[in-house]
């Protein structure tokens, strides 16, 4: 085994640990949101991202930007938007300055559900991180997540 092989093996192990941490956290949050609010993690993320839009310059996101923010393909994001629109949590409308563009806004019902779900989400995140911190392979990653600058 060469030094490069050893470095790549270490890198692969760290990547696996990160993937494990993500999966554990997402699964814990998913169960809490489904049980308490009938929302998936992706639905919550979409409502959260769209709730931060505003009417000022650059305030509305294009579907590609929304897809990037919720880490889904554009087609999966469109399907997700349609499901939430069918539930009355989102509304779509044409961009007033570019009739080709379509905006998506969170409805009042969506904002209420998001506000109700946020404490559940945050508590589940905290619980998942606390549990993961007990696993030696994940503890350093948890500390990194907890100390990371959110603006990055």
Short mmCIF file of C-alpha atoms in Angstrom, two decimals:
data_model
loop_
_atom_site.label_atom_id
_atom_site.label_comp_id
_atom_site.label_asym_id
_atom_site.label_seq_id
_atom_site.Cartn_x
_atom_site.Cartn_y
_atom_site.Cartn_z
CA UNK A 1 0.00 0.00 0.00
CA UNK A 2 1.39 3.41 -0.95
CA UNK A 3 1.09 6.66 0.96
CA UNK A 4 -1.51 7.79 -1.56
CA UNK A 5 -3.57 4.64 -0.98
CA UNK A 6 -3.46 5.24 2.77
CA UNK A 7 -4.51 8.86 2.35
CA UNK A 8 -7.38 7.88 0.06
CA UNK A 9 -8.49 5.15 2.46
CA UNK A 10 -8.56 7.71 5.30
CA UNK A 11 -10.44 10.13 3.10
CA UNK A 12 -12.96 7.44 2.17
CA UNK A 13 -13.44 6.55 5.84
CA UNK A 14 -14.08 10.18 6.74
CA UNK A 15 -16.52 10.49 3.84
CA UNK A 16 -18.36 7.39 5.08
CA UNK A 17 -18.54 8.89 8.59
CA UNK A 18 -19.95 12.13 7.18
CA UNK A 19 -22.50 10.19 5.14
CA UNK A 20 -23.46 8.18 8.22
CA UNK A 21 -23.88 11.34 10.29
CA UNK A 22 -26.05 12.94 7.61
CA UNK A 23 -28.21 9.85 7.28
CA UNK A 24 -28.72 9.52 11.03
CA UNK A 25 -29.65 13.18 11.42
CA UNK A 26 -31.94 13.26 8.40
CA UNK A 27 -33.69 10.05 9.46
CA UNK A 28 -34.27 11.33 12.99
CA UNK A 29 -35.65 14.65 11.74
CA UNK A 30 -37.78 12.88 9.11
CA UNK A 31 -39.48 10.69 11.72
CA UNK A 32 -40.15 13.66 14.00
CA UNK A 33 -41.55 15.87 11.23
CA UNK A 34 -43.72 13.08 9.80
CA UNK A 35 -45.12 12.14 13.19
CA UNK A 36 -45.78 15.69 14.36
CA UNK A 37 -46.66 17.55 11.21
CA UNK A 38 -47.07 15.22 8.23
CA UNK A 39 -44.01 16.75 6.55
CA UNK A 40 -40.94 15.15 5.06
CA UNK A 41 -37.49 16.66 5.53
CA UNK A 42 -37.53 17.77 1.88
CA UNK A 43 -40.96 19.39 2.24
CA UNK A 44 -39.83 21.22 5.38
CA UNK A 45 -36.63 22.34 3.62
CA UNK A 46 -38.56 23.62 0.62
CA UNK A 47 -41.02 25.57 2.77
CA UNK A 48 -38.12 26.97 4.78
CA UNK A 49 -36.16 28.08 1.70
CA UNK A 50 -39.20 29.63 0.01
CA UNK A 51 -40.30 31.39 3.20
CA UNK A 52 -37.09 33.44 3.08
CA UNK A 53 -37.90 35.00 -0.30
CA UNK A 54 -38.79 38.66 -0.50
CA UNK A 55 -40.07 41.13 -3.08
CA UNK A 56 -36.86 43.18 -3.31
CA UNK A 57 -34.05 42.84 -5.84
CA UNK A 58 -33.15 39.17 -6.24
CA UNK A 59 -35.79 38.26 -3.70
CA UNK A 60 -37.50 35.46 -5.58
CA UNK A 61 -35.68 32.27 -6.43
CA UNK A 62 -35.77 30.56 -9.77
CA UNK A 63 -36.60 26.86 -9.70
CA UNK A 64 -32.93 25.96 -10.32
CA UNK A 65 -31.93 28.00 -7.26
CA UNK A 66 -34.65 26.34 -5.20
CA UNK A 67 -33.52 22.89 -6.42
CA UNK A 68 -29.93 23.68 -5.45
CA UNK A 69 -31.03 24.92 -2.03
CA UNK A 70 -32.99 21.75 -1.24
CA UNK A 71 -30.43 19.48 -2.93
CA UNK A 72 -32.81 17.95 -5.47
CA UNK A 73 -32.96 17.84 -9.25
CA UNK A 74 -35.15 20.43 -10.93
CA UNK A 75 -37.69 17.78 -11.90
CA UNK A 76 -37.85 16.40 -8.33
CA UNK A 77 -38.20 19.95 -7.01
CA UNK A 78 -41.05 20.63 -9.43
CA UNK A 79 -42.84 17.47 -8.26
CA UNK A 80 -42.28 18.48 -4.64
CA UNK A 81 -43.65 21.97 -5.32
CA UNK A 82 -46.70 20.43 -7.02
CA UNK A 83 -47.40 18.16 -4.01
CA UNK A 84 -47.17 21.08 -1.59
CA UNK A 85 -49.27 23.25 -3.89
CA UNK A 86 -51.94 20.51 -3.97
CA UNK A 87 -51.96 20.61 -0.15
CA UNK A 88 -52.45 24.39 -0.20
CA UNK A 89 -49.02 25.10 1.30
CA UNK A 90 -47.56 26.83 -1.76
CA UNK A 91 -48.83 28.93 -4.65
CA UNK A 92 -47.26 29.50 -8.07
CA UNK A 93 -47.66 32.59 -10.21
CA UNK A 94 -46.09 34.19 -13.27
CA UNK A 95 -43.22 36.61 -12.80
CA UNK A 96 -44.66 40.10 -13.39
CA UNK A 97 -41.60 41.25 -15.36
CA UNK A 98 -40.85 38.05 -17.31
CA UNK A 99 -43.90 36.02 -18.29
CA UNK A 100 -41.69 32.97 -18.85
CA UNK A 101 -40.69 32.87 -15.20
CA UNK A 102 -42.77 31.19 -12.53
CA UNK A 103 -42.43 32.07 -8.88
CA UNK A 104 -43.44 29.93 -5.94
CA UNK A 105 -44.50 31.43 -2.62
CA UNK A 106 -45.44 29.84 0.66
CA UNK A 107 -49.13 30.29 1.47
CA UNK A 108 -50.41 31.42 4.86
CA UNK A 109 -51.20 27.78 5.65
CA UNK A 110 -47.65 26.84 4.66
CA UNK A 111 -46.18 29.55 6.86
CA UNK A 112 -48.30 28.37 9.81
CA UNK A 113 -47.24 24.76 9.30
CA UNK A 114 -43.60 25.80 8.98
CA UNK A 115 -43.81 27.80 12.21
CA UNK A 116 -45.40 24.82 13.98
CA UNK A 117 -42.80 22.39 12.58
CA UNK A 118 -39.69 24.50 13.23
CA UNK A 119 -39.42 23.67 16.96
CA UNK A 120 -39.87 19.97 16.14
CA UNK A 121 -37.18 20.17 13.48
CA UNK A 122 -34.76 22.01 15.75
CA UNK A 123 -35.35 19.66 18.69
CA UNK A 124 -34.90 16.59 16.49
CA UNK A 125 -31.69 18.03 15.07
CA UNK A 126 -30.36 18.67 18.57
CA UNK A 127 -31.32 15.13 19.67
CA UNK A 128 -29.70 13.56 16.62
CA UNK A 129 -26.48 15.52 17.12
CA UNK A 130 -26.38 14.62 20.82
CA UNK A 131 -26.81 10.93 20.01
CA UNK A 132 -24.21 11.05 17.23
CA UNK A 133 -21.71 12.76 19.55
CA UNK A 134 -21.69 9.58 21.64
CA UNK A 135 -20.30 7.60 18.68
CA UNK A 136 -16.50 7.97 18.63
CA UNK A 137 -16.31 7.95 14.82
CA UNK A 138 -18.84 10.79 14.60
CA UNK A 139 -17.96 12.97 17.59
CA UNK A 140 -15.42 15.13 15.73
CA UNK A 141 -17.87 15.71 12.88
CA UNK A 142 -20.58 16.73 15.34
CA UNK A 143 -18.20 19.25 16.91
CA UNK A 144 -17.43 20.61 13.44
CA UNK A 145 -21.11 20.98 12.61
CA UNK A 146 -21.80 22.68 15.92
CA UNK A 147 -18.95 25.15 15.53
CA UNK A 148 -19.28 25.88 11.80
CA UNK A 149 -20.07 29.42 10.70
CA UNK A 150 -23.62 29.32 9.22
CA UNK A 151 -22.72 32.06 6.73
CA UNK A 152 -20.32 29.73 4.94
#
